[in-house]
């Protein structure tokens, strides 16, 4: 099967310039990153601020192009400007700030913005807008002004805006960073639904450990490198390593780890409360 | 503090006027303005008044909404009226000390005041019955021929609609910045006008910085959603004329012809 996203030795350098425009220094945001995502997967990319995870996301949407290495999205090379629009149609992107990515003054018009840009006929735009809004559970709000919605609702509208372009892959760049816990849960739920029901490849970029738990595969980034990768169970089995990289571990995983350290017979990589309960019950 | 600002003072109601195509309303307003300045005879003004009253009744918008705009130009009205009244030469009909009112002065003053009042009432009738979105759509479509001579019509319309979207956000942001500064002891409420104006400067700086950041974010979000200018773009809500729109065009043209005929004949 052809991979959805394939990065080989992907490198991106930002040039810092002084006031005259001379190059003062180079900061390497992505340093020879290799990554492979298969269609239909739910991928999480974890990392602190400045770890290069957003830079990686912008490459997948062709907002940035590699300084070195290659990135192929659904068979198309990101470096070729002729592919830009195709790639953006294939891999939609949702950003962090919900206010700064909603363009229109009415919810349905915002969702229609992408299809309008693609030159989709009017009747089909309406069908796509309805399908997209129903998909994220915002159809009842179609004639509302985005300003009156909660953060989680705005972010769901933004997701619908991308969905209306019928992408194969959707990249969520810290979609929950500015939301309250309810909003965060809403957005993550919608992302999983799209992945499961419509088979859309989801790439979730986040620094909340709890959001990673449901993913198929996790990459952990630091300073432009991928420092760990594996399934959530594998990643969270390496509790000490995560803590060494100043990454927090979900409370349940931490509890299980501490119990194991204390001498109890508990396996690594416990992710959910149910799992821990089952293991504990078996012990006694 | 800024909560009450609403740009594009749309009044939602279900009337024929609300349902008309925005292009018709824009065209009608243009003709109306031309007619106001062409007309100079009392009969013409009678006809205009009758037409205006008809439209106001049809629009189902309360009359008080239209006169709101007038409060802003009261001073202008008074000055224009008084100067025309006393300073126009002609046959004197009334004398009070050094002040003289001539027959032409009286007529000019009356026409000037009526024109300005009608202008405000008529144009606010258009903005009251048309949503800002329809207005920008209408402008984009009616200005389309201008794009042939290099005017970036689509870009201007896009800028207008984005501005409309961001006004409430920036208003909220201003509010937040002011509160944050008040919490740290800034004083916006006391002192003379100059002192208060000076106090606004520290608000503008963070507001501008954040507006630029938002603009850059928004541009990226638009690009990510395949925005690449007006070329090859389709419309979700295309403007199409209905029978009512054609009738409205006809009425507007008849109205124009009537007023022109009146001013030629008299």
Short mmCIF file of C-alpha atoms in Angstrom, two decimals:
data_model
loop_
_atom_site.label_atom_id
_atom_site.label_comp_id
_atom_site.label_asym_id
_atom_site.label_seq_id
_atom_site.Cartn_x
_atom_site.Cartn_y
_atom_site.Cartn_z
CA UNK A 1 0.00 0.00 0.00
CA UNK A 2 1.25 3.48 -0.88
CA UNK A 3 2.03 5.48 2.22
CA UNK A 4 0.04 8.64 2.89
CA UNK A 5 2.97 10.65 4.13
CA UNK A 6 6.57 9.72 3.69
CA UNK A 7 9.43 11.86 4.94
CA UNK A 8 13.03 10.96 4.23
CA UNK A 9 15.80 12.90 5.95
CA UNK A 10 13.47 15.90 6.06
CA UNK A 11 15.33 19.00 7.22
CA UNK A 12 14.18 22.56 7.60
CA UNK A 13 16.35 25.51 8.51
CA UNK A 14 15.16 28.93 9.52
CA UNK A 15 17.52 31.80 8.85
CA UNK A 16 17.77 34.47 11.48
CA UNK A 17 18.50 37.76 9.84
CA UNK A 18 19.74 41.05 11.27
CA UNK A 19 18.21 44.39 10.30
CA UNK A 20 20.08 44.59 6.98
CA UNK A 21 18.86 41.14 6.01
CA UNK A 22 22.22 39.41 6.43
CA UNK A 23 22.09 35.93 7.80
CA UNK A 24 23.06 35.98 11.45
CA UNK A 25 22.50 32.38 12.25
CA UNK A 26 20.62 29.29 11.27
CA UNK A 27 18.23 27.44 13.51
CA UNK A 28 17.45 23.92 12.50
CA UNK A 29 13.76 23.29 13.15
CA UNK A 30 13.72 19.82 11.62
CA UNK A 31 16.85 17.71 11.59
CA UNK A 32 16.81 14.71 9.23
CA UNK A 33 13.40 13.44 10.18
CA UNK A 34 12.15 10.11 8.85
CA UNK A 35 8.49 9.38 9.11
CA UNK A 36 5.99 7.11 7.42
CA UNK A 37 2.23 7.24 7.75
CA UNK A 38 -0.11 4.73 6.16
CA UNK A 39 -3.60 5.69 4.93
CA UNK A 40 -6.25 5.47 7.63
CA UNK A 41 -3.87 5.68 10.56
CA UNK A 42 -4.30 7.93 13.57
CA UNK A 43 -0.89 9.39 14.28
CA UNK A 44 0.08 11.56 17.23
CA UNK A 45 3.14 13.76 17.29
CA UNK A 46 4.21 14.81 20.77
CA UNK A 47 6.65 17.44 21.81
CA UNK A 48 7.35 20.62 23.71
CA UNK A 49 7.11 24.09 22.23
CA UNK A 50 9.92 24.57 19.76
CA UNK A 51 10.42 20.86 19.20
CA UNK A 52 9.71 21.29 15.50
CA UNK A 53 6.34 19.57 15.48
CA UNK A 54 4.46 22.53 13.99
CA UNK A 55 7.18 23.02 11.37
CA UNK A 56 6.69 19.38 10.40
CA UNK A 57 2.92 19.93 10.16
CA UNK A 58 3.36 22.94 7.88
CA UNK A 59 5.50 20.86 5.54
CA UNK A 60 2.75 18.28 5.15
CA UNK A 61 0.42 21.07 4.00
CA UNK A 62 3.07 22.60 1.69
CA UNK A 63 3.07 25.84 3.67
CA UNK A 64 6.80 25.28 4.11
CA UNK A 65 9.13 23.39 1.81
CA UNK A 66 12.08 21.26 2.92
CA UNK A 67 15.58 22.69 2.98
CA UNK A 68 16.90 19.18 2.55
CA UNK A 69 15.42 15.75 2.15
CA UNK A 70 12.07 14.83 0.64
CA UNK A 71 8.48 14.73 1.78
CA UNK A 72 5.95 12.86 -0.31
CA UNK A 73 2.26 13.36 0.47
CA UNK A 74 -0.02 10.84 -1.26
CA UNK A 75 2.53 10.30 -4.00
CA UNK A 76 3.23 13.99 -4.60
CA UNK A 77 6.45 15.77 -3.79
CA UNK A 78 5.93 18.81 -1.55
CA UNK A 79 8.95 20.62 -3.03
CA UNK A 80 7.30 20.94 -6.45
CA UNK A 81 5.19 24.15 -6.55
CA UNK A 82 2.94 22.59 -9.19
CA UNK A 83 1.68 20.14 -6.55
CA UNK A 84 0.89 22.75 -3.89
CA UNK A 85 -2.87 22.99 -4.45
CA UNK A 86 -3.27 19.22 -4.86
CA UNK A 87 -1.41 18.61 -1.64
CA UNK A 88 -3.49 21.14 0.26
CA UNK A 89 -6.61 19.46 -1.05
CA UNK A 90 -5.29 16.05 0.02
CA UNK A 91 -3.99 17.09 3.42
CA UNK A 92 -6.14 19.67 5.18
CA UNK A 93 -4.85 21.54 8.18
CA UNK A 94 -6.49 22.81 11.36
CA UNK A 95 -4.57 25.39 13.37
CA UNK A 96 -4.28 26.25 17.02
CA UNK A 97 -6.20 29.50 17.32
CA UNK A 98 -9.84 28.95 16.38
CA UNK A 99 -10.51 32.67 15.84
CA UNK A 100 -7.70 33.20 13.38
CA UNK A 101 -8.73 30.51 10.92
CA UNK A 102 -12.42 31.25 10.47
CA UNK A 103 -12.79 33.50 7.47
CA UNK A 104 -16.51 34.12 7.03
CA UNK A 105 -19.09 35.77 9.28
CA UNK A 106 -21.52 32.84 9.08
CA UNK A 107 -20.63 29.24 9.98
CA UNK A 108 -21.88 27.65 6.74
CA UNK A 109 -20.11 30.21 4.57
CA UNK A 110 -16.85 29.49 6.34
CA UNK A 111 -17.20 25.78 5.72
CA UNK A 112 -17.93 26.59 2.06
CA UNK A 113 -14.75 28.63 1.71
CA UNK A 114 -12.48 25.69 0.87
CA UNK A 115 -14.77 24.16 -1.77
CA UNK A 116 -15.28 27.64 -3.27
CA UNK A 117 -11.52 27.95 -3.69
CA UNK A 118 -11.38 24.56 -5.35
CA UNK A 119 -14.00 25.65 -7.88
CA UNK A 120 -16.61 23.11 -6.81
CA UNK A 121 -20.07 23.74 -8.40
CA UNK A 122 -22.60 25.51 -6.15
CA UNK A 123 -24.95 22.52 -5.62
CA UNK A 124 -22.09 20.30 -4.61
CA UNK A 125 -20.72 22.95 -2.22
CA UNK A 126 -24.02 22.83 -0.33
CA UNK A 127 -23.94 19.02 -0.16
CA UNK A 128 -20.37 19.05 1.09
CA UNK A 129 -21.07 21.78 3.65
CA UNK A 130 -24.03 19.85 5.01
CA UNK A 131 -22.08 16.59 5.19
CA UNK A 132 -19.10 18.28 6.85
CA UNK A 133 -21.19 20.16 9.42
CA UNK A 134 -23.20 17.04 10.26
CA UNK A 135 -19.96 15.10 10.58
CA UNK A 136 -18.74 17.37 13.38
CA UNK A 137 -22.19 17.85 14.91
CA UNK A 138 -22.48 21.55 14.10
CA UNK A 139 -25.31 21.46 11.53
CA UNK A 140 -27.74 23.20 13.92
CA UNK A 141 -25.35 26.14 14.13
CA UNK A 142 -24.99 26.63 10.37
CA UNK A 143 -26.47 30.13 10.28
CA UNK A 144 -24.80 31.35 13.48
CA UNK A 145 -22.00 33.85 13.67
CA UNK A 146 -18.69 32.19 14.62
CA UNK A 147 -18.13 34.89 17.25
CA UNK A 148 -20.91 33.52 19.41
CA UNK A 149 -19.57 29.95 19.53
CA UNK A 150 -17.43 28.37 22.24
CA UNK A 151 -13.80 27.53 21.53
CA UNK A 152 -14.53 23.84 21.04
CA UNK A 153 -17.39 24.63 18.68
CA UNK A 154 -15.23 27.03 16.66
CA UNK A 155 -12.56 24.39 16.35
CA UNK A 156 -15.19 21.88 15.15
CA UNK A 157 -16.28 24.43 12.53
CA UNK A 158 -12.64 24.74 11.46
CA UNK A 159 -12.45 20.94 11.15
CA UNK A 160 -15.67 20.97 9.09
CA UNK A 161 -14.08 23.65 6.89
CA UNK A 162 -11.25 21.24 6.11
CA UNK A 163 -13.58 18.24 5.78
CA UNK A 164 -15.64 20.05 3.14
CA UNK A 165 -12.58 19.92 0.90
CA UNK A 166 -12.82 16.11 1.17
CA UNK A 167 -9.20 15.51 2.10
CA UNK A 168 -7.66 12.09 2.59
CA UNK A 169 -5.65 13.31 5.51
CA UNK A 170 -6.19 15.95 8.16
CA UNK A 171 -3.46 17.54 10.24
CA UNK A 172 -4.47 19.03 13.57
CA UNK A 173 -1.76 21.40 14.78
CA UNK A 174 -2.33 21.70 18.53
CA UNK A 175 -6.07 22.10 18.00
CA UNK A 176 -6.81 21.95 21.72
CA UNK A 177 -4.09 24.22 23.10
CA UNK A 178 -6.46 27.16 23.58
CA UNK A 179 -9.53 25.22 24.71
CA UNK A 180 -11.03 24.31 28.06
CA UNK A 181 -11.23 20.61 29.05
CA UNK A 182 -14.73 20.19 27.59
CA UNK A 183 -13.68 21.74 24.29
CA UNK A 184 -10.59 19.54 24.19
CA UNK A 185 -12.64 16.40 24.66
CA UNK A 186 -15.08 17.51 21.92
CA UNK A 187 -12.33 18.09 19.36
CA UNK A 188 -10.46 14.86 20.12
CA UNK A 189 -13.71 12.88 19.93
CA UNK A 190 -14.50 14.38 16.51
CA UNK A 191 -10.99 13.59 15.28
CA UNK A 192 -11.36 9.93 16.30
CA UNK A 193 -14.81 9.73 14.71
CA UNK A 194 -13.52 11.04 11.38
CA UNK A 195 -10.70 8.53 11.52
CA UNK A 196 -12.94 5.58 12.34
CA UNK A 197 -16.07 6.35 10.31
CA UNK A 198 -14.59 7.98 7.21
CA UNK A 199 -11.17 6.36 7.20
CA UNK A 200 -9.41 9.69 7.14
CA UNK A 201 -5.75 9.71 8.11
CA UNK A 202 -5.38 11.93 11.17
CA UNK A 203 -2.16 13.52 12.33
CA UNK A 204 -2.66 15.03 15.75
CA UNK A 205 0.03 17.34 17.01
CA UNK A 206 -0.19 18.00 20.70
CA UNK A 207 1.60 18.33 23.97
CA UNK A 208 -1.15 16.76 26.05
CA UNK A 209 -0.26 13.16 26.85
CA UNK A 210 -3.87 12.15 27.45
CA UNK A 211 -4.74 12.93 23.81
CA UNK A 212 -2.11 10.52 22.55
CA UNK A 213 -3.58 7.46 24.23
CA UNK A 214 -6.07 6.62 21.45
CA UNK A 215 -3.57 6.94 18.60
CA UNK A 216 -2.30 4.08 16.43
CA UNK A 217 1.28 5.30 16.46
CA UNK A 218 3.14 8.03 18.32
CA UNK A 219 6.19 10.08 17.43
CA UNK A 220 7.92 12.08 20.14
CA UNK A 221 9.93 15.06 18.95
CA UNK A 222 12.57 17.16 20.61
CA UNK A 223 14.80 19.84 19.10
CA UNK A 224 13.90 18.85 15.55
CA UNK A 225 14.60 15.14 16.04
CA UNK A 226 12.26 12.23 16.49
CA UNK A 227 13.50 10.83 19.78
CA UNK A 228 10.96 8.07 20.34
CA UNK A 229 8.37 6.33 18.23
CA UNK A 230 6.03 3.42 18.72
CA UNK A 231 2.50 2.52 19.74
CA UNK A 232 1.17 4.37 22.78
CA UNK A 233 1.71 1.25 24.91
CA UNK A 234 5.34 1.05 23.82
CA UNK A 235 5.93 4.75 24.38
CA UNK A 236 4.34 4.80 27.80
CA UNK A 237 6.29 1.72 28.86
CA UNK A 238 9.34 3.93 28.84
CA UNK A 239 8.20 6.10 31.73
CA UNK A 240 11.68 6.98 32.98
CA UNK A 241 12.81 8.03 29.53
CA UNK A 242 9.74 10.25 29.08
CA UNK A 243 10.30 11.89 32.44
CA UNK A 244 13.96 12.46 31.52
CA UNK A 245 12.70 14.46 28.50
CA UNK A 246 10.45 16.48 30.79
CA UNK A 247 7.35 14.92 29.28
CA UNK A 248 4.54 14.15 31.65
CA UNK A 249 2.95 10.75 31.63
CA UNK A 250 -0.81 10.15 32.03
CA UNK A 251 -1.62 9.75 35.72
CA UNK A 252 -2.80 6.14 35.37
CA UNK A 253 0.39 5.16 33.56
CA UNK A 254 2.45 6.86 36.24
CA UNK A 255 0.52 5.12 39.02
CA UNK A 256 1.00 1.74 37.36
CA UNK A 257 4.69 2.46 36.91
CA UNK A 258 5.12 3.45 40.57
CA UNK A 259 3.27 0.32 41.71
CA UNK A 260 5.57 -1.79 39.56
CA UNK A 261 8.62 -0.05 40.99
CA UNK A 262 7.24 -0.87 44.43
CA UNK A 263 7.42 -4.52 43.53
CA UNK A 264 3.98 -5.35 42.25
CA UNK A 265 3.63 -7.61 39.23
CA UNK A 266 2.23 -5.11 36.75
CA UNK A 267 3.11 -4.90 33.03
CA UNK A 268 4.46 -1.71 31.40
CA UNK A 269 2.43 0.72 29.37
CA UNK A 270 -0.90 0.80 31.16
CA UNK A 271 -2.88 3.57 29.49
CA UNK A 272 -6.42 3.50 30.82
CA UNK A 273 -8.10 3.16 34.14
CA UNK A 274 -9.93 0.01 32.93
CA UNK A 275 -6.66 -1.72 32.06
CA UNK A 276 -5.19 -0.95 35.47
CA UNK A 277 -8.31 -2.18 37.26
CA UNK A 278 -8.24 -5.42 35.28
CA UNK A 279 -4.57 -6.00 36.08
CA UNK A 280 -5.04 -5.21 39.77
CA UNK A 281 -8.04 -7.54 40.04
CA UNK A 282 -6.02 -10.36 38.53
CA UNK A 283 -3.27 -9.80 41.10
CA UNK A 284 -5.46 -10.43 44.10
CA UNK B 1 -17.21 50.15 26.60
CA UNK B 2 -17.21 49.36 22.86
CA UNK B 3 -19.85 46.67 23.04
CA UNK B 4 -22.54 48.74 21.40
CA UNK B 5 -20.64 49.27 18.17
CA UNK B 6 -22.33 47.41 15.36
CA UNK B 7 -21.11 48.03 11.88
CA UNK B 8 -23.47 47.39 9.04
CA UNK B 9 -26.53 48.10 11.15
CA UNK B 10 -28.65 45.34 9.63
CA UNK B 11 -32.25 45.14 10.87
CA UNK B 12 -33.58 41.61 10.34
CA UNK B 13 -37.13 41.57 9.00
CA UNK B 14 -39.01 39.78 6.26
CA UNK B 15 -39.88 42.32 3.60
CA UNK B 16 -39.67 42.56 -0.18
CA UNK B 17 -36.86 45.05 0.28
CA UNK B 18 -34.86 42.59 2.41
CA UNK B 19 -35.23 39.90 -0.22
CA UNK B 20 -34.15 42.05 -3.17
CA UNK B 21 -30.80 41.33 -4.78
CA UNK B 22 -28.12 43.56 -3.24
CA UNK B 23 -27.13 44.77 -6.71
CA UNK B 24 -30.60 46.18 -7.21
CA UNK B 25 -30.42 47.99 -3.89
CA UNK B 26 -26.96 49.38 -4.64
CA UNK B 27 -28.14 50.58 -8.04
CA UNK B 28 -31.29 52.03 -6.49
CA UNK B 29 -29.28 53.91 -3.89
CA UNK B 30 -26.97 55.31 -6.53
CA UNK B 31 -29.94 56.53 -8.61
CA UNK B 32 -31.57 57.92 -5.48
CA UNK B 33 -28.44 59.97 -4.66
CA UNK B 34 -28.20 61.27 -8.22
CA UNK B 35 -31.87 62.19 -8.22
CA UNK B 36 -31.53 64.03 -4.90
CA UNK B 37 -28.91 66.29 -6.42
CA UNK B 38 -30.64 66.72 -9.78
CA UNK B 39 -33.96 67.73 -8.24
CA UNK B 40 -34.40 71.41 -7.51
CA UNK B 41 -38.15 72.02 -7.74
CA UNK B 42 -40.66 71.49 -4.93
CA UNK B 43 -42.66 69.08 -7.11
CA UNK B 44 -39.61 66.87 -7.61
CA UNK B 45 -39.05 66.80 -3.87
CA UNK B 46 -42.69 65.93 -3.43
CA UNK B 47 -42.24 62.93 -5.70
CA UNK B 48 -39.05 61.88 -3.91
CA UNK B 49 -40.75 62.21 -0.52
CA UNK B 50 -43.65 60.07 -1.69
CA UNK B 51 -41.25 57.41 -3.03
CA UNK B 52 -39.20 57.46 0.16
CA UNK B 53 -42.29 57.05 2.35
CA UNK B 54 -43.46 54.12 0.21
CA UNK B 55 -40.09 52.36 0.55
CA UNK B 56 -39.93 53.00 4.30
CA UNK B 57 -43.36 51.43 4.73
CA UNK B 58 -42.43 48.45 2.54
CA UNK B 59 -39.14 47.88 4.42
CA UNK B 60 -40.87 47.14 7.76
CA UNK B 61 -37.92 48.78 9.52
CA UNK B 62 -38.97 51.10 12.39
CA UNK B 63 -38.54 54.73 11.35
CA UNK B 64 -36.47 55.54 14.45
CA UNK B 65 -33.64 53.30 13.15
CA UNK B 66 -33.25 55.49 10.07
CA UNK B 67 -33.09 58.73 11.97
CA UNK B 68 -30.32 57.41 14.25
CA UNK B 69 -27.76 58.45 11.66
CA UNK B 70 -29.11 61.98 11.70
CA UNK B 71 -27.96 62.77 15.22
CA UNK B 72 -24.38 62.69 13.97
CA UNK B 73 -24.88 65.42 11.41
CA UNK B 74 -27.14 67.81 13.32
CA UNK B 75 -24.37 70.39 13.62
CA UNK B 76 -23.59 70.12 9.92
CA UNK B 77 -27.27 70.57 9.10
CA UNK B 78 -27.57 73.66 11.29
CA UNK B 79 -24.43 75.29 9.87
CA UNK B 80 -25.35 74.52 6.24
CA UNK B 81 -28.90 75.72 6.84
CA UNK B 82 -27.94 78.96 8.60
CA UNK B 83 -25.27 79.94 6.09
CA UNK B 84 -27.55 79.33 3.13
CA UNK B 85 -30.37 81.13 4.84
CA UNK B 86 -28.56 84.38 5.66
CA UNK B 87 -25.74 84.65 3.15
CA UNK B 88 -27.51 84.06 -0.16
CA UNK B 89 -28.17 87.28 -2.13
CA UNK B 90 -31.67 87.82 -3.54
CA UNK B 91 -34.86 89.72 -2.84
CA UNK B 92 -35.00 90.33 0.92
CA UNK B 93 -38.17 89.01 2.53
CA UNK B 94 -37.23 89.28 6.19
CA UNK B 95 -34.87 91.58 8.07
CA UNK B 96 -33.66 91.32 11.65
CA UNK B 97 -30.86 93.73 12.50
CA UNK B 98 -27.86 92.94 10.29
CA UNK B 99 -29.38 89.60 9.23
CA UNK B 100 -31.31 89.34 6.00
CA UNK B 101 -33.19 86.37 4.63
CA UNK B 102 -33.71 86.36 0.89
CA UNK B 103 -36.20 84.33 -1.09
CA UNK B 104 -33.45 82.30 -2.79
CA UNK B 105 -31.69 81.86 0.56
CA UNK B 106 -34.81 80.37 2.08
CA UNK B 107 -35.23 77.98 -0.83
CA UNK B 108 -31.55 76.98 -0.91
CA UNK B 109 -31.48 76.38 2.83
CA UNK B 110 -34.60 74.23 2.66
CA UNK B 111 -33.26 72.20 -0.30
CA UNK B 112 -29.87 71.73 1.38
CA UNK B 113 -31.36 70.46 4.63
CA UNK B 114 -33.87 68.21 2.88
CA UNK B 115 -31.15 66.74 0.64
CA UNK B 116 -28.90 65.86 3.57
CA UNK B 117 -31.69 64.39 5.68
CA UNK B 118 -33.00 62.32 2.75
CA UNK B 119 -29.47 61.19 1.91
CA UNK B 120 -28.94 59.79 5.41
CA UNK B 121 -32.39 58.23 5.65
CA UNK B 122 -32.23 56.69 2.17
CA UNK B 123 -28.74 55.23 2.46
CA UNK B 124 -29.31 53.88 5.97
CA UNK B 125 -32.43 52.21 4.59
CA UNK B 126 -30.14 50.24 2.30
CA UNK B 127 -27.72 49.16 5.04
CA UNK B 128 -30.64 48.34 7.33
CA UNK B 129 -32.17 45.93 4.82
CA UNK B 130 -28.95 44.34 3.48
CA UNK B 131 -26.56 42.12 5.45
CA UNK B 132 -22.89 43.12 5.26
CA UNK B 133 -22.16 39.89 3.39
CA UNK B 134 -24.77 40.57 0.75
CA UNK B 135 -23.42 44.07 0.44
CA UNK B 136 -19.85 42.94 -0.26
CA UNK B 137 -21.14 40.24 -2.63
CA UNK B 138 -23.24 42.82 -4.41
CA UNK B 139 -20.32 45.23 -4.66
CA UNK B 140 -18.05 42.51 -6.01
CA UNK B 141 -20.52 41.55 -8.70
CA UNK B 142 -21.47 45.05 -9.76
CA UNK B 143 -17.83 46.18 -9.85
CA UNK B 144 -16.67 43.16 -11.83
CA UNK B 145 -16.32 45.09 -15.11
CA UNK B 146 -13.79 47.30 -13.30
CA UNK B 147 -11.43 44.34 -12.89
CA UNK B 148 -10.76 44.58 -16.65
CA UNK B 149 -9.00 47.89 -16.07
CA UNK B 150 -6.89 46.38 -13.32
CA UNK B 151 -8.95 47.17 -10.23
CA UNK B 152 -8.57 44.26 -7.79
CA UNK B 153 -12.32 43.90 -7.23
CA UNK B 154 -12.29 40.41 -5.73
CA UNK B 155 -9.46 41.30 -3.37
CA UNK B 156 -11.24 44.44 -2.16
CA UNK B 157 -14.46 42.51 -1.51
CA UNK B 158 -12.51 39.78 0.32
CA UNK B 159 -10.79 42.42 2.46
CA UNK B 160 -14.12 44.01 3.32
CA UNK B 161 -15.68 40.74 4.40
CA UNK B 162 -12.62 39.78 6.46
CA UNK B 163 -12.69 43.21 8.12
CA UNK B 164 -16.34 42.63 9.03
CA UNK B 165 -15.47 39.27 10.54
CA UNK B 166 -12.65 40.69 12.64
CA UNK B 167 -14.24 43.88 13.96
CA UNK B 168 -15.98 42.14 16.88
CA UNK B 169 -12.81 40.16 17.66
CA UNK B 170 -10.64 43.26 17.77
CA UNK B 171 -13.25 45.10 19.81
CA UNK B 172 -13.16 42.30 22.35
CA UNK B 173 -9.39 42.38 22.32
CA UNK B 174 -9.34 46.14 22.96
CA UNK B 175 -11.63 45.54 25.88
CA UNK B 176 -9.28 42.89 27.27
CA UNK B 177 -6.18 45.07 26.85
CA UNK B 178 -7.91 48.00 28.56
CA UNK B 179 -8.99 45.84 31.47
CA UNK B 180 -5.49 44.39 31.79
CA UNK B 181 -4.04 47.89 31.90
CA UNK B 182 -6.69 49.19 34.27
CA UNK B 183 -5.83 46.30 36.57
CA UNK B 184 -2.30 47.66 36.62
CA UNK B 185 -3.40 51.20 37.37
CA UNK B 186 -3.96 52.81 33.96
CA UNK B 187 -6.57 55.55 34.01
CA UNK B 188 -8.82 56.00 30.97
CA UNK B 189 -11.71 57.83 32.54
CA UNK B 190 -10.49 61.02 34.14
CA UNK B 191 -8.71 64.06 32.79
CA UNK B 192 -9.17 66.21 29.72
CA UNK B 193 -9.51 65.02 26.19
CA UNK B 194 -5.76 65.22 25.54
CA UNK B 195 -4.88 63.23 28.63
CA UNK B 196 -7.42 60.58 27.70
CA UNK B 197 -6.19 60.44 24.12
CA UNK B 198 -2.65 59.95 25.41
CA UNK B 199 -3.85 57.10 27.61
CA UNK B 200 -5.10 55.34 24.46
CA UNK B 201 -1.60 55.02 22.94
CA UNK B 202 -0.51 52.12 25.17
CA UNK B 203 -3.67 50.31 24.05
CA UNK B 204 -3.01 50.79 20.36
CA UNK B 205 0.48 49.28 20.41
CA UNK B 206 -0.49 45.80 21.70
CA UNK B 207 -3.66 45.95 19.61
CA UNK B 208 -1.66 46.50 16.43
CA UNK B 209 0.83 43.80 17.30
CA UNK B 210 -1.95 41.30 17.86
CA UNK B 211 -3.82 42.42 14.73
CA UNK B 212 -0.73 41.75 12.62
CA UNK B 213 -0.24 38.36 14.24
CA UNK B 214 -3.87 37.50 13.54
CA UNK B 215 -3.51 38.67 9.94
CA UNK B 216 -0.50 36.42 9.43
CA UNK B 217 -2.28 33.44 11.00
CA UNK B 218 -5.37 34.06 8.92
CA UNK B 219 -3.37 34.34 5.70
CA UNK B 220 -1.78 30.99 6.46
CA UNK B 221 -5.15 29.40 7.26
CA UNK B 222 -6.58 30.75 3.99
CA UNK B 223 -3.63 29.37 2.03
CA UNK B 224 -3.98 26.03 3.75
CA UNK B 225 -7.54 25.94 2.46
CA UNK B 226 -6.38 26.41 -1.12
CA UNK B 227 -7.17 30.11 -1.41
CA UNK B 228 -5.36 31.41 -4.47
CA UNK B 229 -7.20 34.58 -5.43
CA UNK B 230 -10.46 35.03 -7.25
CA UNK B 231 -9.52 32.99 -10.31
CA UNK B 232 -11.36 29.71 -10.78
CA UNK B 233 -13.39 30.32 -7.66
CA UNK B 234 -17.03 29.27 -7.44
CA UNK B 235 -19.67 30.77 -5.19
CA UNK B 236 -21.59 29.02 -2.48
CA UNK B 237 -24.32 31.62 -2.63
CA UNK B 238 -24.27 33.06 -6.14
CA UNK B 239 -26.40 36.14 -6.80
CA UNK B 240 -29.26 35.50 -9.19
CA UNK B 241 -31.96 37.93 -10.27
CA UNK B 242 -35.60 37.05 -9.68
CA UNK B 243 -38.72 38.55 -11.21
CA UNK B 244 -39.01 40.95 -8.26
CA UNK B 245 -35.51 42.25 -8.95
CA UNK B 246 -36.38 42.99 -12.58
CA UNK B 247 -39.53 44.83 -11.55
CA UNK B 248 -37.49 46.81 -9.02
CA UNK B 249 -35.00 47.82 -11.74
CA UNK B 250 -37.90 49.00 -13.88
CA UNK B 251 -39.38 51.05 -11.04
CA UNK B 252 -36.01 52.65 -10.29
CA UNK B 253 -35.52 53.62 -13.94
CA UNK B 254 -39.06 55.01 -14.19
CA UNK B 255 -38.42 57.02 -11.04
CA UNK B 256 -35.20 58.43 -12.54
CA UNK B 257 -36.93 59.25 -15.82
CA UNK B 258 -39.80 60.93 -13.97
CA UNK B 259 -37.54 63.21 -11.94
CA UNK B 260 -35.38 64.10 -14.96
CA UNK B 261 -38.52 64.88 -16.98
CA UNK B 262 -39.86 67.04 -14.17
CA UNK B 263 -36.67 69.09 -13.90
CA UNK B 264 -36.53 69.58 -17.68
CA UNK B 265 -40.18 70.54 -18.05
CA UNK B 266 -40.26 72.98 -15.15
#
